[in-house]
Amino acid sequence: MTLAPPDGVQDTPSEIPARTRRGTATSSIALVLACSLLDGAAQISLKWGANNVVGWHPQALLSNAGLLTGYGLYGASAVLFILALRRGELSVLYPFLGATYVWVVLCSPWFFPTESLNLLKLAGGGLIAIGVSLIGWSAKP
Amino acid sequence: MKTPAWAIAAVLLATFLNGFGGLLLKLGVEASRLSWKSPRLDARLLLGVFFYGLSSILYVTSLTGGELSILYPLISLTYVWIFLLSRLFLGEKLTLGKIVGGSLLILGVSLVGLGA
């Protein structure tokens, strides 16, 4: 079901797996870290939006700035993630999305006064940061 | 607040759809041409986006209906699916770094859930 590529296109799909085999590009890891920041912002935005939801009226949901911004950020993050996947292993890049937890744990108390930072959350965030770093280091080409 | 069975089932389904969606995205990206002039999008890329979206809706729905201390450890199952599917269908090696790093991630996500 592949279509013939138009003339003048250098970037044939068959080249891409070869690039992947060489390892995971640092630029791809940076892109996924950007995704994690967008996802963190999306979650905080969704939470803020959800706090303002009174009833399940479609009109109210569609005009809820927090929910709309949150899903918009998720969409942008998905696009970046797809671009990142061009140059690297899924099993290396995907875990980097875990950095989202670190941003959310650190930023939530600032946005929502009822949420406080505690030892469990801090320890969890630290372990996630170490785990993700280990995967990144071990994937150095 | 007790965590109902449906929330646990929804989160488990979400982890698999998320991992499987990631696999489809990777396979789809390799078979697609991402350019403004003459893009060619593989069906698996679109299906991957669909599964990704579906899993995020399931996550949000289940998180509103249950305790994070139970649901977060289950969510971290996604990493297991990713490692498994990447090895089976993408030929990506399961290195020591991934095993140790992935275990720390699972533990970390669980702790964040317990602290919530």
Short mmCIF file of C-alpha atoms in Angstrom, two decimals:
data_model
loop_
_atom_site.label_atom_id
_atom_site.label_comp_id
_atom_site.label_asym_id
_atom_site.label_seq_id
_atom_site.Cartn_x
_atom_site.Cartn_y
_atom_site.Cartn_z
CA MET A 1 0.00 0.00 0.00
CA THR A 2 2.98 2.32 -0.35
CA LEU A 3 2.70 5.03 -2.96
CA ALA A 4 5.55 5.91 -5.28
CA PRO A 5 7.44 8.92 -3.89
CA PRO A 6 7.27 12.08 -6.01
CA ASP A 7 10.41 13.18 -7.82
CA GLY A 8 13.02 15.13 -5.95
CA VAL A 9 12.25 13.71 -2.52
CA GLN A 10 15.45 12.61 -0.84
CA ASP A 11 14.07 11.53 2.47
CA THR A 12 12.84 8.04 1.71
CA PRO A 13 11.17 6.18 4.59
CA SER A 14 13.62 3.31 4.25
CA GLU A 15 16.39 5.56 5.59
CA ILE A 16 14.67 6.19 8.88
CA PRO A 17 15.01 2.77 10.55
CA ALA A 18 18.74 2.91 9.75
CA ARG A 19 18.97 6.15 11.72
CA THR A 20 17.07 4.58 14.57
CA ARG A 21 19.51 1.69 14.72
CA ARG A 22 22.31 4.11 15.43
CA GLY A 23 20.76 4.97 18.77
CA THR A 24 18.56 7.70 20.13
CA ALA A 25 19.31 11.27 19.09
CA THR A 26 19.89 13.79 21.87
CA SER A 27 17.64 16.19 19.93
CA SER A 28 14.81 13.62 20.17
CA ILE A 29 15.30 13.31 23.93
CA ALA A 30 15.19 17.13 24.17
CA LEU A 31 11.95 17.13 22.16
CA VAL A 32 10.36 14.58 24.51
CA LEU A 33 11.43 16.67 27.52
CA ALA A 34 9.64 19.60 25.85
CA CYS A 35 6.60 17.28 25.51
CA SER A 36 6.75 16.57 29.23
CA LEU A 37 6.68 20.32 30.00
CA LEU A 38 3.68 20.76 27.69
CA ASP A 39 1.96 17.74 29.30
CA GLY A 40 2.60 19.18 32.77
CA ALA A 41 1.13 22.53 31.71
CA ALA A 42 -1.80 20.63 30.14
CA GLN A 43 -2.53 18.71 33.34
CA ILE A 44 -2.45 21.85 35.48
CA SER A 45 -4.67 23.61 32.96
CA LEU A 46 -7.12 20.68 32.86
CA LYS A 47 -7.24 20.57 36.66
CA TRP A 48 -7.90 24.30 36.79
CA GLY A 49 -10.62 23.91 34.16
CA ALA A 50 -12.16 20.89 35.91
CA ASN A 51 -12.36 22.86 39.18
CA ASN A 52 -14.63 25.33 37.38
CA VAL A 53 -16.95 22.69 35.94
CA VAL A 54 -20.36 22.81 37.58
CA GLY A 55 -22.50 20.50 35.46
CA TRP A 56 -22.00 18.36 32.41
CA HIS A 57 -23.46 20.81 29.92
CA PRO A 58 -21.74 20.48 26.52
CA GLN A 59 -21.81 24.26 26.02
CA ALA A 60 -20.20 24.96 29.36
CA LEU A 61 -17.48 22.37 28.71
CA LEU A 62 -16.72 23.72 25.23
CA SER A 63 -16.34 27.27 26.54
CA ASN A 64 -14.17 26.24 29.50
CA ALA A 65 -10.82 27.96 28.96
CA GLY A 66 -8.89 25.56 31.21
CA LEU A 67 -10.15 22.42 29.48
CA LEU A 68 -9.65 23.86 25.98
CA THR A 69 -6.11 25.05 26.76
CA GLY A 70 -5.29 21.70 28.39
CA TYR A 71 -6.39 19.61 25.44
CA GLY A 72 -4.70 22.05 23.03
CA LEU A 73 -1.40 21.62 24.90
CA TYR A 74 -1.84 17.83 24.83
CA GLY A 75 -2.32 18.01 21.05
CA ALA A 76 0.82 20.11 20.60
CA SER A 77 2.75 17.68 22.78
CA ALA A 78 1.55 14.71 20.71
CA VAL A 79 2.84 16.36 17.52
CA LEU A 80 6.26 16.96 19.11
CA PHE A 81 6.34 13.36 20.36
CA ILE A 82 5.69 12.04 16.86
CA LEU A 83 8.54 14.22 15.52
CA ALA A 84 10.82 12.92 18.29
CA LEU A 85 10.03 9.29 17.40
CA ARG A 86 11.69 9.76 14.00
CA ARG A 87 15.15 9.46 15.51
CA GLY A 88 15.24 7.07 18.38
CA GLU A 89 13.95 4.05 20.21
CA LEU A 90 10.41 4.07 21.56
CA SER A 91 11.62 2.28 24.71
CA VAL A 92 14.09 5.12 25.38
CA LEU A 93 11.97 8.11 24.36
CA TYR A 94 8.65 7.13 25.94
CA PRO A 95 9.99 6.90 29.54
CA PHE A 96 11.13 10.53 29.27
CA LEU A 97 7.46 11.52 29.32
CA GLY A 98 7.68 10.47 32.99
CA ALA A 99 9.40 13.81 33.64
CA THR A 100 5.85 15.22 33.52
CA TYR A 101 5.31 13.88 37.07
CA VAL A 102 8.33 15.85 38.30
CA TRP A 103 7.01 19.15 36.86
CA VAL A 104 3.48 18.53 38.17
CA VAL A 105 4.66 17.57 41.67
CA LEU A 106 6.86 20.68 41.88
CA CYS A 107 4.38 23.14 40.34
CA SER A 108 1.00 22.00 41.68
CA PRO A 109 1.32 23.51 45.18
CA TRP A 110 2.08 26.85 43.56
CA PHE A 111 -1.11 26.78 41.46
CA PHE A 112 -3.40 24.96 43.89
CA PRO A 113 -2.93 25.99 47.54
CA THR A 114 -4.80 22.90 48.76
CA GLU A 115 -2.09 20.63 47.33
CA SER A 116 1.08 20.47 49.34
CA LEU A 117 4.45 18.99 48.60
CA ASN A 118 5.25 16.05 50.90
CA LEU A 119 8.12 13.64 51.36
CA LEU A 120 6.46 10.84 49.34
CA LYS A 121 5.84 13.07 46.34
CA LEU A 122 9.36 14.51 46.51
CA ALA A 123 10.95 11.06 46.81
CA GLY A 124 8.80 9.81 43.93
CA GLY A 125 9.78 12.75 41.75
CA GLY A 126 13.45 12.17 42.59
CA LEU A 127 13.26 8.46 41.69
CA ILE A 128 11.54 9.31 38.41
CA ALA A 129 14.28 11.82 37.56
CA ILE A 130 17.01 9.26 38.35
CA GLY A 131 15.22 6.48 36.44
CA VAL A 132 14.74 8.60 33.34
CA SER A 133 18.37 9.77 33.47
CA LEU A 134 19.59 6.18 33.72
CA ILE A 135 17.61 5.21 30.63
CA GLY A 136 18.99 8.24 28.81
CA TRP A 137 22.60 7.52 29.78
CA SER A 138 22.37 3.85 28.86
CA ALA A 139 21.05 4.82 25.42
CA LYS A 140 24.05 7.00 24.50
CA PRO A 141 25.04 6.01 20.96
CA MET B 1 -13.06 7.51 48.85
CA LYS B 2 -13.00 3.93 47.63
CA THR B 3 -11.73 3.04 44.19
CA PRO B 4 -14.47 1.30 42.20
CA ALA B 5 -13.69 -1.69 40.00
CA TRP B 6 -14.58 0.22 36.84
CA ALA B 7 -11.90 2.82 37.54
CA ILE B 8 -9.28 0.08 37.93
CA ALA B 9 -10.45 -1.64 34.74
CA ALA B 10 -10.44 1.68 32.85
CA VAL B 11 -6.92 2.53 33.99
CA LEU B 12 -5.61 -0.93 33.06
CA LEU B 13 -7.17 -0.66 29.60
CA ALA B 14 -5.72 2.86 29.30
CA THR B 15 -2.18 1.63 30.03
CA PHE B 16 -2.39 -0.98 27.29
CA LEU B 17 -3.94 1.42 24.76
CA ASN B 18 -1.23 3.96 25.61
CA GLY B 19 1.59 1.44 25.12
CA PHE B 20 0.03 -0.02 21.98
CA GLY B 21 -0.63 3.52 20.70
CA GLY B 22 3.05 4.33 21.21
CA LEU B 23 4.03 1.25 19.19
CA LEU B 24 1.67 2.24 16.36
CA LEU B 25 3.04 5.81 16.40
CA LYS B 26 6.60 4.53 16.06
CA LEU B 27 5.72 2.09 13.26
CA GLY B 28 3.61 4.76 11.57
CA VAL B 29 6.33 7.41 11.77
CA GLU B 30 8.80 5.12 10.06
CA ALA B 31 6.36 4.41 7.22
CA SER B 32 5.27 8.04 6.83
CA ARG B 33 6.85 11.02 5.19
CA LEU B 34 6.46 14.10 7.38
CA SER B 35 6.95 17.05 5.10
CA TRP B 36 4.83 20.10 4.32
CA LYS B 37 5.14 19.71 0.55
CA SER B 38 4.22 16.10 0.05
CA PRO B 39 3.21 14.47 3.30
CA ARG B 40 2.33 10.82 3.35
CA LEU B 41 0.75 9.63 6.56
CA ASP B 42 0.70 5.93 7.29
CA ALA B 43 -2.58 4.57 8.66
CA ARG B 44 -0.79 3.27 11.77
CA LEU B 45 0.25 6.82 12.67
CA LEU B 46 -3.37 7.97 12.62
CA LEU B 47 -4.51 4.87 14.52
CA GLY B 48 -1.75 5.53 17.07
CA VAL B 49 -2.98 9.10 17.59
CA PHE B 50 -6.52 7.73 18.04
CA PHE B 51 -5.44 5.17 20.68
CA TYR B 52 -3.36 7.82 22.41
CA GLY B 53 -6.36 10.16 22.62
CA LEU B 54 -8.64 7.34 23.75
CA SER B 55 -6.24 6.32 26.53
CA SER B 56 -5.96 9.91 27.81
CA ILE B 57 -9.76 10.16 28.01
CA LEU B 58 -9.81 6.85 29.93
CA TYR B 59 -7.06 8.10 32.29
CA VAL B 60 -8.89 11.33 33.09
CA THR B 61 -12.21 9.52 33.57
CA SER B 62 -10.76 6.90 35.89
CA LEU B 63 -8.66 9.39 37.90
CA THR B 64 -11.78 11.36 38.77
CA GLY B 65 -13.44 8.18 40.04
CA GLY B 66 -10.79 6.65 42.29
CA GLU B 67 -7.85 7.03 44.63
CA LEU B 68 -4.56 8.15 43.12
CA SER B 69 -2.65 5.95 45.57
CA ILE B 70 -4.13 2.91 43.82
CA LEU B 71 -4.43 4.21 40.26
CA TYR B 72 -0.94 5.76 39.88
CA PRO B 73 0.94 2.49 40.55
CA LEU B 74 -1.30 0.87 37.93
CA ILE B 75 -0.61 3.68 35.44
CA SER B 76 3.10 2.96 35.66
CA LEU B 77 2.33 -0.42 34.07
CA THR B 78 2.48 1.52 30.79
CA TYR B 79 6.29 1.37 30.95
CA VAL B 80 6.15 -2.42 31.11
CA TRP B 81 3.95 -2.52 27.99
CA ILE B 82 6.29 -0.11 26.19
CA PHE B 83 9.40 -2.18 26.97
CA LEU B 84 7.61 -5.42 26.04
CA LEU B 85 6.07 -4.19 22.78
CA SER B 86 9.29 -2.37 21.73
CA ARG B 87 11.25 -5.55 22.18
CA LEU B 88 8.73 -7.80 20.44
CA PHE B 89 7.77 -5.63 17.48
CA LEU B 90 10.57 -3.06 17.07
CA GLY B 91 13.59 -5.19 17.95
CA GLU B 92 14.71 -2.73 20.63
CA LYS B 93 16.99 -4.34 23.19
CA LEU B 94 15.93 -4.52 26.82
CA THR B 95 19.14 -3.18 28.36
CA LEU B 96 20.15 -3.14 32.03
CA GLY B 97 19.72 0.65 32.00
CA LYS B 98 16.11 0.29 30.84
CA ILE B 99 15.33 -2.40 33.43
CA VAL B 100 16.82 -0.45 36.36
CA GLY B 101 15.62 2.95 35.11
CA GLY B 102 12.15 1.59 34.35
CA SER B 103 11.90 0.01 37.83
CA LEU B 104 12.84 3.34 39.45
CA LEU B 105 10.20 5.05 37.30
CA ILE B 106 7.51 2.58 38.40
CA LEU B 107 8.52 3.01 42.05
CA GLY B 108 8.64 6.80 41.68
CA VAL B 109 5.22 7.08 40.03
CA SER B 110 3.78 4.81 42.76
CA LEU B 111 5.26 7.02 45.50
CA VAL B 112 3.81 10.15 43.89
CA GLY B 113 0.41 8.42 43.89
CA LEU B 114 0.78 7.37 47.54
CA GLY B 115 1.70 10.92 48.50
CA ALA B 116 -1.33 12.42 46.75
#
